[in-house]
XYZ file of C-alpha atoms in Angstrom:
752
model
C -4.536 1.244 -20.512
C -3.221 2.765 -23.735
C -5.095 5.127 -26.044
C -6.583 3.235 -28.969
C -8.004 4.072 -32.389
C -9.901 1.566 -34.506
C -10.315 1.973 -38.253
C -12.912 -0.531 -39.442
C -12.738 -0.575 -43.238
C -15.506 -2.397 -45.051
C -15.692 -3.756 -48.579
C -16.437 -1.604 -51.600
C -19.936 -0.113 -51.803
C -21.720 2.158 -54.271
C -22.114 5.797 -53.262
C -23.756 8.003 -55.897
C -22.490 5.682 -58.631
C -18.946 5.733 -57.213
C -17.172 2.913 -55.425
C -16.035 3.825 -51.936
C -14.744 2.150 -48.799
C -16.840 2.771 -45.658
C -14.633 3.488 -42.651
C -15.774 3.491 -39.027
C -13.418 5.423 -36.745
C -13.680 4.572 -33.021
C -11.684 6.366 -30.324
C -10.858 4.861 -26.913
C -9.149 6.317 -23.865
C -8.481 4.862 -20.396
C -12.169 4.939 -19.530
C -13.452 3.308 -22.711
C -14.879 4.452 -26.021
C -15.240 8.213 -26.341
C -16.639 8.654 -29.847
C -17.294 6.964 -33.169
C -18.018 8.223 -36.657
C -18.467 6.818 -40.156
C -16.750 8.270 -43.178
C -15.626 7.060 -46.628
C -12.423 6.649 -48.611
C -12.038 6.090 -52.307
C -10.251 2.815 -53.152
C -6.489 2.989 -53.527
C -5.627 5.552 -56.228
C -3.533 4.243 -59.128
C -0.279 6.018 -58.097
C -0.480 4.592 -54.573
C -1.351 1.129 -55.856
C 1.561 1.177 -58.302
C 4.057 2.370 -55.691
C 2.813 -0.251 -53.283
C 3.262 -3.063 -55.811
C 6.741 -1.818 -56.698
C 7.657 -1.749 -53.020
C 6.279 -5.293 -52.602
C 8.424 -6.509 -55.439
C 11.686 -4.731 -54.781
C 11.587 -5.161 -50.997
C 11.227 -8.863 -51.653
C 14.170 -9.239 -53.996
C 16.415 -9.803 -50.991
C 13.904 -12.000 -49.174
C 15.129 -15.543 -48.612
C 12.491 -17.005 -46.327
C 9.707 -17.834 -48.778
C 8.503 -21.282 -49.802
C 8.078 -20.371 -53.466
C 8.920 -17.303 -55.498
C 6.295 -16.514 -58.117
C 6.894 -12.831 -58.710
C 5.337 -10.578 -61.299
C 7.773 -9.151 -63.839
C 8.722 -5.562 -63.289
C 11.262 -3.558 -65.174
C 14.674 -4.717 -64.046
C 17.437 -2.411 -63.016
C 18.796 -0.657 -59.974
C 16.114 0.701 -57.677
C 16.657 3.249 -54.942
C 14.594 1.820 -52.086
C 14.856 5.068 -50.150
C 13.222 7.026 -52.967
C 10.626 4.298 -53.504
C 9.733 4.206 -49.797
C 9.458 7.980 -49.632
C 7.235 8.015 -52.717
C 4.991 5.336 -51.269
C 4.758 7.239 -47.986
C 3.874 10.456 -49.830
C 1.128 8.746 -51.849
C -0.240 7.135 -48.677
C -0.484 10.502 -46.915
C -2.091 12.067 -49.988
C -4.776 9.352 -50.009
C -5.415 9.668 -46.237
C -5.003 13.443 -46.180
C -7.545 16.130 -45.432
C -9.161 15.915 -48.872
C -9.177 12.126 -48.998
C -12.137 11.609 -46.676
C -15.663 12.106 -48.023
C -19.132 11.985 -46.537
C -22.279 10.332 -47.902
C -22.722 13.254 -50.316
C -19.215 12.738 -51.739
C -18.100 16.034 -50.254
C -14.909 16.481 -48.280
C -15.421 15.153 -44.749
C -13.455 17.242 -42.265
C -14.727 15.340 -39.233
C -12.065 12.612 -39.337
C -9.218 15.104 -39.268
C -10.928 17.138 -36.548
C -11.482 14.066 -34.378
C -7.889 12.888 -34.794
C -6.508 16.388 -34.120
C -8.678 16.754 -31.047
C -7.537 13.346 -29.845
C -3.878 14.332 -30.317
C -4.217 17.151 -27.782
C -5.067 14.645 -25.046
C -1.877 12.643 -25.589
C 1.572 13.331 -24.215
C 4.859 11.720 -25.193
C 4.668 9.199 -22.360
C 1.306 7.823 -23.472
C 1.082 4.747 -25.637
C -1.092 4.912 -28.745
C -2.285 1.710 -30.375
C -3.971 1.669 -33.767
C -5.915 -1.266 -35.169
C -6.927 -1.359 -38.823
C -9.678 -3.907 -39.389
C -10.005 -4.970 -43.000
C -10.121 -8.076 -45.168
C -8.435 -6.387 -48.150
C -4.920 -7.741 -48.799
C -3.569 -4.460 -50.158
C -4.924 -2.439 -47.252
C -3.424 -4.896 -44.792
C -0.049 -4.557 -46.442
C 0.154 -0.768 -46.311
C 2.545 0.851 -43.805
C -0.176 2.608 -41.815
C 2.261 3.763 -39.157
C 3.738 6.153 -41.756
C 0.500 8.162 -41.926
C 1.715 11.542 -40.659
C -1.460 12.282 -38.720
C -0.914 9.203 -36.550
C 2.888 9.246 -36.480
C 2.880 12.730 -34.953
C 0.970 11.609 -31.854
C 4.177 10.831 -29.956
C 7.894 11.288 -30.562
C 8.236 7.498 -30.710
C 5.504 7.192 -33.287
C 2.580 4.840 -32.991
C 2.218 1.147 -33.653
C -0.468 -0.035 -36.055
C -1.835 -3.559 -35.918
C -4.135 -5.108 -38.457
C -7.105 -7.298 -37.790
C -9.751 -9.282 -39.566
C -13.321 -8.066 -39.411
C -14.600 -11.411 -38.158
C -13.383 -12.465 -34.717
C -14.599 -13.551 -31.331
C -13.419 -13.204 -27.774
C -11.395 -16.051 -26.361
C -11.592 -16.974 -22.695
C -8.398 -18.545 -21.395
C -8.162 -19.502 -17.749
C -4.609 -19.918 -16.587
C -4.286 -22.620 -13.977
C -1.692 -22.055 -11.243
C 1.288 -24.381 -11.536
C 4.158 -25.232 -9.241
C 6.581 -24.521 -12.083
C 5.232 -21.436 -13.814
C 7.217 -20.437 -16.886
C 6.498 -18.858 -20.237
C 6.499 -21.978 -22.402
C 7.727 -21.336 -25.943
C 7.513 -23.842 -28.766
C 10.289 -22.999 -31.221
C 10.377 -24.499 -34.703
C 13.374 -23.913 -36.949
C 12.640 -24.857 -40.555
C 15.405 -24.752 -43.151
C 18.650 -24.957 -41.159
C 20.547 -23.618 -44.190
C 19.227 -20.177 -43.252
C 21.317 -20.287 -40.085
C 19.383 -19.852 -36.865
C 22.254 -19.706 -34.360
C 21.604 -16.078 -33.397
C 17.865 -16.515 -33.163
C 18.406 -19.550 -30.967
C 20.652 -17.496 -28.670
C 18.047 -14.726 -28.428
C 15.346 -17.206 -27.484
C 17.500 -19.129 -25.021
C 18.313 -15.846 -23.274
C 14.637 -15.722 -22.240
C 15.379 -18.393 -19.643
C 16.805 -15.770 -17.326
C 13.415 -14.006 -17.507
C 11.307 -17.101 -16.896
C 11.066 -18.362 -20.462
C 11.081 -22.090 -21.154
C 11.915 -22.666 -24.843
C 11.511 -26.099 -26.433
C 13.323 -26.197 -29.761
C 12.461 -28.397 -32.751
C 14.957 -28.394 -35.626
C 13.485 -29.362 -38.992
C 10.899 -31.570 -37.291
C 8.704 -34.064 -39.037
C 4.985 -33.428 -39.170
C 4.442 -36.079 -36.481
C 7.006 -34.463 -34.159
C 5.345 -31.062 -34.478
C 1.885 -32.499 -33.901
C 3.097 -34.371 -30.826
C 4.573 -31.194 -29.353
C 1.389 -29.230 -29.978
C -0.483 -31.896 -27.993
C 1.677 -31.295 -24.912
C -0.774 -31.165 -21.975
C 1.186 -28.332 -20.359
C 0.396 -26.102 -23.317
C 2.345 -23.234 -24.876
C 2.278 -19.477 -24.370
C 4.230 -18.557 -27.513
C 4.699 -20.337 -30.837
C 7.782 -19.215 -32.769
C 8.690 -20.262 -36.299
C 11.715 -19.297 -38.356
C 12.081 -20.534 -41.907
C 10.129 -20.398 -45.164
C 6.454 -19.471 -45.489
C 4.015 -17.918 -47.945
C 0.413 -16.758 -48.281
C -2.076 -16.829 -51.128
C -2.690 -13.723 -53.245
C -5.560 -12.590 -51.023
C -3.550 -12.985 -47.826
C -6.112 -15.345 -46.329
C -4.434 -18.744 -46.447
C -0.899 -19.443 -45.308
C 1.524 -22.329 -45.097
C 5.008 -22.819 -43.707
C 7.806 -25.267 -44.341
C 9.019 -27.160 -41.288
C 11.402 -29.532 -43.061
C 12.733 -29.056 -46.629
C 13.964 -32.656 -46.669
C 10.386 -33.944 -46.444
C 9.305 -32.265 -49.671
C 5.580 -31.598 -49.847
C 5.066 -33.360 -46.507
C 7.292 -30.722 -44.907
C 4.983 -27.876 -45.981
C 2.035 -27.417 -43.632
C -1.082 -25.304 -44.022
C -2.718 -23.870 -40.924
C -5.920 -25.762 -41.748
C -4.033 -29.038 -41.402
C -3.224 -28.198 -37.782
C -6.538 -26.515 -37.028
C -7.673 -28.838 -34.239
C -4.268 -28.950 -32.552
C -3.814 -25.193 -32.778
C -7.349 -24.592 -31.539
C -6.606 -26.750 -28.510
C -3.355 -24.886 -27.839
C -5.133 -21.519 -28.164
C -7.964 -22.565 -25.879
C -5.435 -23.646 -23.298
C -2.962 -20.765 -23.103
C -1.402 -19.806 -26.462
C -1.181 -16.006 -26.605
C 1.251 -15.142 -29.350
C 2.579 -16.636 -32.595
C 5.702 -15.173 -34.196
C 6.559 -16.120 -37.770
C 10.035 -14.917 -38.670
C 9.416 -15.885 -42.257
C 8.177 -14.411 -45.529
C 4.675 -13.260 -46.364
C 2.838 -14.334 -43.200
C -0.447 -12.448 -43.498
C -2.286 -15.600 -44.528
C -0.899 -17.482 -41.545
C -1.988 -14.700 -39.193
C -5.412 -14.438 -40.804
C -6.177 -18.104 -40.219
C -4.843 -18.032 -36.668
C -6.974 -14.975 -35.912
C -10.008 -16.892 -37.112
C -9.120 -19.470 -34.432
C -9.224 -16.570 -31.902
C -5.477 -16.437 -31.288
C -4.945 -13.139 -29.437
C -1.827 -11.933 -31.290
C 0.475 -12.776 -34.200
C 3.627 -11.116 -35.438
C 4.328 -11.748 -39.118
C 6.070 -10.217 -42.112
C 3.873 -8.454 -44.664
C 6.089 -9.483 -47.565
C 9.229 -11.463 -48.266
C 11.998 -10.777 -45.800
C 15.704 -11.315 -45.627
C 17.229 -13.167 -42.689
C 19.172 -10.194 -41.352
C 15.981 -8.138 -40.964
C 14.144 -11.037 -39.332
C 16.970 -11.602 -36.838
C 17.231 -7.945 -35.879
C 13.498 -7.726 -35.396
C 13.546 -10.705 -33.027
C 16.545 -9.357 -31.114
C 15.068 -5.947 -30.372
C 11.482 -7.114 -29.936
C 12.440 -9.662 -27.255
C 14.745 -7.158 -25.534
C 11.823 -4.748 -25.133
C 9.144 -7.375 -24.454
C 10.903 -8.980 -21.468
C 11.045 -5.536 -19.850
C 7.274 -5.902 -19.573
C 6.456 -3.359 -22.232
C 3.266 -3.995 -24.145
C 3.339 -5.971 -27.372
C 2.700 -2.739 -29.311
C 5.421 -0.803 -27.519
C 7.876 -3.684 -27.957
C 7.176 -3.863 -31.686
C 7.518 -0.093 -31.971
C 10.899 -0.214 -30.207
C 12.065 -2.965 -32.558
C 10.821 -1.022 -35.593
C 12.806 2.038 -34.510
C 15.953 -0.087 -34.411
C 15.244 -1.522 -37.869
C 14.899 2.025 -39.215
C 18.363 2.862 -37.916
C 20.051 -0.190 -39.392
C 18.289 -0.843 -42.717
C 17.089 1.077 -45.739
C 13.722 2.844 -45.476
C 10.843 0.540 -46.143
C 12.359 -2.562 -44.588
C 11.166 -1.577 -41.141
C 7.613 -1.711 -42.521
C 7.752 -5.477 -42.996
C 6.809 -6.727 -39.510
C 3.257 -6.209 -38.348
C 1.068 -7.217 -35.436
C -2.114 -9.036 -36.332
C -4.418 -8.666 -33.349
C -7.736 -9.934 -32.140
C -9.431 -6.655 -31.107
C -11.130 -8.403 -28.193
C -7.896 -9.833 -26.805
C -6.560 -8.605 -23.478
C -3.452 -6.461 -23.399
C -0.370 -8.676 -23.693
C 2.888 -8.192 -21.823
C 5.630 -10.630 -20.886
C 4.498 -10.727 -17.271
C 0.929 -11.548 -18.223
C 2.084 -14.782 -19.793
C 2.705 -16.084 -16.307
C 0.357 -17.530 -13.771
C 1.296 -17.719 -10.115
C 3.669 -20.521 -9.220
C 1.266 -22.346 -6.965
C 0.587 -25.862 -5.863
C -2.669 -27.517 -6.826
C -5.545 -26.798 -4.455
C -5.171 -30.292 -2.990
C -1.541 -29.715 -2.097
C -2.329 -26.208 -0.876
C -4.839 -27.771 1.507
C -2.156 -30.162 2.749
C 0.241 -27.228 3.144
C -2.429 -25.253 5.013
C -3.007 -28.173 7.402
C 0.732 -28.447 8.035
C 0.947 -24.673 8.631
C -1.968 -24.766 11.077
C -0.333 -27.687 12.860
C 2.877 -25.669 13.227
C 0.946 -22.650 14.536
C -0.924 -24.531 17.255
C 1.406 -27.450 17.958
C 3.027 -25.784 20.982
C -0.135 -24.900 22.953
C -1.777 -28.206 21.978
C 1.377 -30.065 22.973
C 1.476 -28.279 26.340
C -2.193 -29.017 26.965
C -1.835 -32.700 26.116
C 1.531 -33.289 27.776
C 0.948 -31.444 31.034
C -2.718 -32.407 31.344
C -4.380 -29.184 32.400
C -5.702 -25.794 31.378
C -4.036 -24.280 34.423
C -0.584 -25.210 33.123
C -1.401 -23.860 29.671
C -2.650 -20.636 31.248
C 0.540 -20.330 33.314
C 2.831 -20.848 30.312
C 0.707 -18.490 28.230
C 1.255 -15.756 30.797
C 5.015 -16.373 30.826
C 5.609 -16.976 27.108
C 2.902 -15.292 24.972
C 5.543 -14.484 22.334
C 5.746 -18.218 21.560
C 2.325 -19.547 22.527
C -0.097 -16.733 21.670
C 1.656 -14.934 18.797
C 1.807 -17.850 16.297
C -1.925 -18.549 16.253
C -2.682 -14.829 16.464
C -0.433 -13.418 13.732
C 2.231 -15.848 12.458
C -0.078 -17.187 9.735
C 0.146 -13.729 8.150
C 3.878 -13.816 7.282
C 3.686 -17.535 6.466
C 0.886 -17.017 3.961
C 2.337 -13.768 2.596
C 5.782 -15.347 2.096
C 4.205 -18.249 0.212
C 2.219 -15.958 -2.071
C 5.280 -13.778 -2.671
C 7.248 -16.879 -3.665
C 4.443 -17.695 -6.102
C 5.260 -14.541 -8.055
C 8.975 -15.214 -8.446
C 9.243 -16.636 -11.944
C 13.037 -17.060 -11.940
C 15.056 -18.235 -8.976
C 18.122 -16.045 -9.395
C 21.546 -16.786 -7.944
C 21.235 -14.144 -5.197
C 17.809 -15.465 -4.203
C 19.070 -19.043 -3.947
C 22.095 -17.882 -1.952
C 19.952 -15.840 0.438
C 17.535 -18.745 0.841
C 20.377 -21.066 1.801
C 21.633 -18.329 4.104
C 18.163 -18.231 5.667
C 18.305 -21.957 6.329
C 21.813 -21.657 7.789
C 20.896 -18.749 10.061
C 17.684 -20.386 11.243
C 19.361 -23.692 12.026
C 22.244 -21.858 13.688
C 19.853 -19.770 15.747
C 17.908 -22.894 16.713
C 21.080 -24.647 17.840
C 22.117 -21.764 20.086
C 18.563 -21.374 21.371
C 18.242 -25.024 22.365
C 21.731 -25.253 23.856
C 21.772 -21.828 25.487
C 20.967 -20.842 29.039
C 17.551 -19.755 30.342
C 15.692 -22.797 29.061
C 11.952 -22.287 29.331
C 9.980 -24.232 31.922
C 7.746 -25.792 29.268
C 10.822 -27.511 27.858
C 11.005 -29.773 30.936
C 8.787 -32.681 31.838
C 6.539 -32.313 34.853
C 8.754 -34.629 36.921
C 12.050 -33.235 35.633
C 14.741 -33.377 38.310
C 18.472 -32.763 38.287
C 21.208 -32.611 40.908
C 24.117 -30.176 40.792
C 27.225 -31.237 42.634
C 28.772 -28.975 45.255
C 31.916 -28.779 43.105
C 29.979 -27.468 40.073
C 27.984 -24.859 41.946
C 30.776 -22.232 42.328
C 31.288 -22.239 38.559
C 27.586 -21.676 38.024
C 27.440 -19.003 40.720
C 30.252 -16.976 39.183
C 28.788 -17.279 35.667
C 26.353 -14.428 36.265
C 28.810 -11.601 36.778
C 28.850 -11.657 40.584
C 31.166 -13.442 42.966
C 30.254 -16.992 43.855
C 29.850 -16.021 47.492
C 27.403 -13.195 46.694
C 25.312 -15.401 44.403
C 25.214 -18.192 46.984
C 24.175 -15.720 49.654
C 21.375 -14.370 47.457
C 20.047 -17.859 46.796
C 20.118 -18.881 50.443
C 18.228 -15.694 51.338
C 15.112 -16.753 49.409
C 12.138 -16.471 51.792
C 10.852 -19.939 52.790
C 7.285 -18.922 51.909
C 8.522 -18.615 48.314
C 10.895 -21.579 48.107
C 12.416 -23.879 50.735
C 15.988 -23.516 49.595
C 17.355 -25.298 52.658
C 15.523 -28.470 51.653
C 17.043 -28.335 48.174
C 20.602 -28.719 49.537
C 21.703 -32.040 50.981
C 24.275 -32.513 53.727
C 27.103 -32.579 51.149
C 26.110 -29.257 49.636
C 24.654 -30.725 46.441
C 21.678 -28.842 45.035
C 18.651 -30.818 43.785
C 16.218 -28.966 41.552
C 12.702 -30.166 40.778
C 10.441 -28.525 38.236
C 7.416 -29.460 40.353
C 8.808 -27.204 43.126
C 10.093 -24.363 40.956
C 6.829 -23.598 39.162
C 4.793 -23.004 42.362
C 7.663 -20.848 43.635
C 7.481 -18.692 40.521
C 3.730 -18.253 40.925
C 4.237 -17.224 44.573
C 6.940 -14.681 43.708
C 4.841 -12.942 41.023
C 4.904 -10.000 40.496
C 7.818 -9.224 42.857
C 11.484 -9.311 41.915
C 13.338 -11.533 44.377
C 17.045 -11.423 43.647
C 17.786 -14.787 45.214
C 15.006 -16.501 43.284
C 16.265 -14.935 40.059
C 19.748 -16.276 40.714
C 18.327 -19.730 41.448
C 16.281 -19.714 38.224
C 19.333 -18.762 36.233
C 21.038 -21.862 37.500
C 17.919 -23.995 37.189
C 17.467 -23.107 33.501
C 21.135 -23.395 32.460
C 21.740 -25.936 29.688
C 24.938 -27.139 31.414
C 22.803 -28.336 34.292
C 20.530 -30.477 32.138
C 22.592 -31.573 29.146
C 23.580 -34.844 30.846
C 19.960 -35.498 31.674
C 18.202 -35.324 28.266
C 15.320 -37.525 29.413
C 14.124 -34.565 31.466
C 13.264 -32.602 28.312
C 9.617 -32.560 27.263
C 7.936 -33.253 23.932
C 6.846 -29.615 23.973
C 10.518 -28.721 23.513
C 10.292 -30.160 19.991
C 7.106 -28.189 19.308
C 8.835 -25.079 20.584
C 11.677 -25.740 18.122
C 9.153 -25.876 15.244
C 7.565 -22.610 16.372
C 10.978 -20.972 16.671
C 11.910 -22.094 13.152
C 8.639 -20.754 11.729
C 9.057 -17.326 13.347
C 12.740 -16.833 12.620
C 12.597 -18.236 9.075
C 9.768 -15.830 8.180
C 11.755 -12.928 9.580
C 15.023 -13.823 7.846
C 13.357 -14.812 4.573
C 12.095 -11.240 4.236
C 15.700 -10.296 3.456
C 15.702 -12.686 0.489
C 12.301 -11.474 -0.720
C 13.247 -7.797 -0.554
C 16.697 -8.394 -2.057
C 15.133 -10.282 -4.983
C 12.956 -7.421 -6.178
C 15.613 -4.849 -5.313
C 18.456 -6.441 -7.273
C 16.593 -8.666 -9.757
C 13.200 -7.015 -10.371
C 12.734 -8.762 -13.721
C 12.509 -12.086 -11.892
C 9.122 -10.963 -10.483
C 6.122 -10.974 -12.812
C 3.597 -9.074 -10.686
C 5.655 -6.545 -8.804
C 2.731 -4.646 -7.274
C 1.175 -7.731 -5.734
C 4.597 -9.106 -4.794
C 5.475 -5.953 -2.863
C 2.052 -5.999 -1.197
C 2.681 -9.477 0.145
C 6.266 -8.637 1.121
C 5.002 -5.712 3.204
C 2.318 -7.966 4.671
C 5.046 -10.424 5.627
C 6.958 -7.585 7.260
C 3.812 -6.495 9.126
C 3.301 -10.010 10.464
C 6.847 -10.093 11.818
C 6.593 -6.544 13.173
C 3.601 -7.681 15.229
C 5.957 -10.129 16.933
C 8.128 -7.257 18.190
C 5.781 -6.202 21.043
C 5.461 -9.852 22.100
C 9.246 -10.163 22.115
C 9.474 -6.909 24.074
C 7.029 -8.352 26.593
C 9.235 -11.422 27.067
C 12.195 -9.132 27.800
C 10.389 -6.563 29.939
C 8.306 -8.987 31.973
C 9.359 -12.620 31.753
C 13.140 -12.331 31.584
C 13.449 -9.311 33.853
C 11.178 -10.938 36.416
C 12.635 -14.438 36.363
C 16.300 -13.684 35.765
C 17.350 -10.066 36.206
C 16.019 -6.532 36.144
C 18.924 -5.720 33.771
C 16.996 -7.267 30.875
C 14.604 -4.325 30.819
C 14.890 -1.617 28.182
C 13.826 -0.953 24.620
C 17.306 -1.655 23.268
C 18.165 -4.426 25.705
C 19.556 -7.750 24.544
C 19.071 -8.519 20.865
C 16.595 -5.688 20.399
C 19.338 -3.470 18.971
C 19.923 -6.032 16.218
C 16.168 -6.450 15.650
C 15.603 -2.721 15.162
C 18.671 -2.455 12.918
C 17.341 -5.238 10.669
C 13.901 -3.597 10.606
C 15.485 -0.315 9.493
C 17.505 -2.019 6.738
C 14.482 -3.934 5.435
C 12.303 -0.800 5.527
C 14.815 1.230 3.501
C 15.264 -1.613 1.007
C 11.493 -1.957 0.639
C 11.073 1.777 0.043
C 13.756 1.616 -2.635
C 12.046 -1.391 -4.238
C 8.694 0.394 -4.289
C 10.164 3.462 -5.970
C 11.946 1.333 -8.586
C 9.497 -1.448 -9.339
C 5.938 -0.520 -8.341
C 3.707 1.247 -10.842
C 2.927 4.898 -10.195
C -0.656 4.096 -9.251
C 0.386 1.737 -6.473
C 3.480 3.544 -5.167
C 1.584 5.813 -2.717
C -0.609 2.899 -1.620
C 2.366 0.617 -0.961
C 4.337 3.355 0.791
C 1.337 4.078 3.031
C 0.948 0.366 3.770
C 4.636 0.098 4.661
C 4.578 3.233 6.807
C 1.477 2.023 8.613
C 3.117 -1.346 9.254
C 6.228 0.313 10.688
C 4.130 2.579 12.895
C 2.127 -0.398 14.174
C 5.314 -2.346 14.883
C 7.172 0.478 16.603
C 4.216 1.719 18.634
C 3.489 -1.873 19.533
C 7.003 -2.335 20.877
C 6.485 0.700 23.138
C 2.833 0.544 24.123
C 1.795 -2.945 23.060
C 3.627 -4.545 25.986
C 1.051 -3.142 28.396
C -1.806 -4.463 26.248
C -0.226 -7.905 25.909
C 0.445 -8.027 29.627
C -3.203 -7.336 30.496
C -4.692 -9.545 27.778
C -2.409 -12.557 27.807
C 0.419 -11.906 30.256
C 1.016 -11.965 33.971
C -1.465 -9.188 34.691
C -4.274 -11.091 32.968
C -6.696 -13.260 34.894
C -7.932 -15.395 32.005
C -5.645 -15.139 28.938
C -7.263 -18.016 27.031
C -10.556 -16.277 26.233
C -9.109 -13.128 24.572
C -6.482 -15.312 22.897
C -8.991 -17.623 21.200
C -11.396 -14.796 20.333
C -8.634 -12.609 18.848
C -7.215 -15.490 16.792
C -10.573 -16.179 15.176
C -11.263 -12.489 14.541
C -7.907 -11.626 12.941
C -7.756 -14.815 10.854
C -11.237 -14.203 9.457
C -10.440 -10.536 8.768
C -7.225 -11.455 7.002
C -8.317 -14.358 4.821
C -11.860 -13.333 3.955
C -11.309 -9.617 3.484
C -7.721 -8.522 3.056
C -6.455 -11.416 0.909
C -9.492 -11.294 -1.394
C -9.035 -7.537 -1.712
C -5.409 -7.956 -2.727
C -6.053 -10.767 -5.193
C -8.893 -8.942 -6.919
C -7.604 -5.371 -6.780
C -3.828 -5.376 -7.127
C -2.762 -5.643 -10.751
C 0.502 -5.476 -12.626
C -0.063 -2.420 -14.809
């Protein structure tokens, strides 16, 4: 939250027979209001009033964006705007100086200066200071308050002063999540003779930051009204063209189409109902790049529009264009509206004569929430109905394999057996896979722009997952649950030597190992016929595996290598079970979550502006990483226990098989995430996110070393009843995650 100062200036009142302006000064810091006092100012002194009127006139001589020009007559001749601006600034500081404030006894009131000086000591150059001047007086609203030396000295950048009406109310806008969440901008270009090509380019460039401009060129009244009725609503209304306000700065009108004559000039009151509906829905900001817009802003503020940006007086096109260019460049970097306007004003000061940078001003509703570019966005989410459908599909994917095994093989005993052999595929999904699935979805919800690298990495994810699935389904060591209960195949005597020699030993040694299998484990002699052909039946292999547990029998391992080779079964596809399809779905879910993390991390690392809530996004990315890290100990179990027991002791080892690649990817993702946190997360959340990431890595790595023992005794071969701890743990962790952790993230993590 920025530091704020409110100056509430009332109408003229009598004080000891003198007219004065009552001023309430209220000071706010990050924790709220700190103090408030009431003082008085005399009305504008004649020298200040004269200089102000001269500035109004001469600054407007170059203005070309006004509906009508009814100027008072001043002395003609060459005017030095630099001298005039400096004189006006000097008179302003004299009026607001130490001797300008008086108390109820008409004596000099030193309290205002003391309060402002004391407040200055609490501010450093990195702090943002926002000033709001609340007044109904047209002259006071037109003054360049940011040139008051007392305020300007608060930071090296200066401060930004907004003006506000004294009558306003808080507006409650509830953004509804949408599948296609963009910052919708209604753009109206009035008189095309002014040339809006550059402004159009500036606005169209917002598309790369999630903006969605809809441009109307010299529309008719009916066309504008129809657009304002759009049920999707608008976040920003932008107008460039001619406009004007009445003498009191309370009523404004703008010209949407010069060709339509009077019909092309619209007063805010004529669009009151349509604008009120747009504001109630989602309209946050109106920008009028046109002359004399205080009346427009005043009427929109009365409708509770949070913010307007208008020109105090007449403005020339070059100033209006430069303001838009630099304001948008700062605003899309997620700087506050005040900071963005201040940055644009600094650029105007460099390019134009003094006094021209005073033209733009923010007109704010004091009760409006802080506005940044990111806060225009709601999460890109499906409707709750479609989210329910998606949740049902996700749950089906998580439990389809165990349910499929239970239904297809007709027994809890078979499910228990497969659970002990393959907990990394049967237990893990229902236990933890919902975490990366949900976290990846919520992270995607916060990506407002699908950048080229993200799309490429997403397609790469699909390619790698499908490629991995192909090799997994056509590779050797097919899992037993992938075969039907009555699956049978016969290997010819001519094919056996090729299969024997495939495992790195001579065919004779492998054959000898197989034929040495003890008959109490497996009757290998009955599997060979008189011609030397080998017939394998799943119904005989599974009991043999149960009898060999937990001993390593080299001959049985060699036989299982042959029995689970894809070459042996590819000509007999009818032997494959329905559970094989469910396994494929589970494999896709696990691998796609793991690979998609690369796209998620790369997006915020290389295109951080495409994310509109970086703190929450990184939280969910780390949660996705944690969910996949919890798969590592399950995968280690499958290598240490299942594969080493069924196929070969050589599979054992922390870095065995693909584990080297897994740990390398984990290291790359961790380093990329740390870099993303340091670049994109706010300072408040950086230590929290780094701790969360470190904790996740520790859990994953310790789990890969010590979690294997726990998995083995809870769900694996050393367990006696894996189903009970499996079901109980799934319910516990799901409830903890969805009812505690997710709610904590959604309600606590903000984009500061």
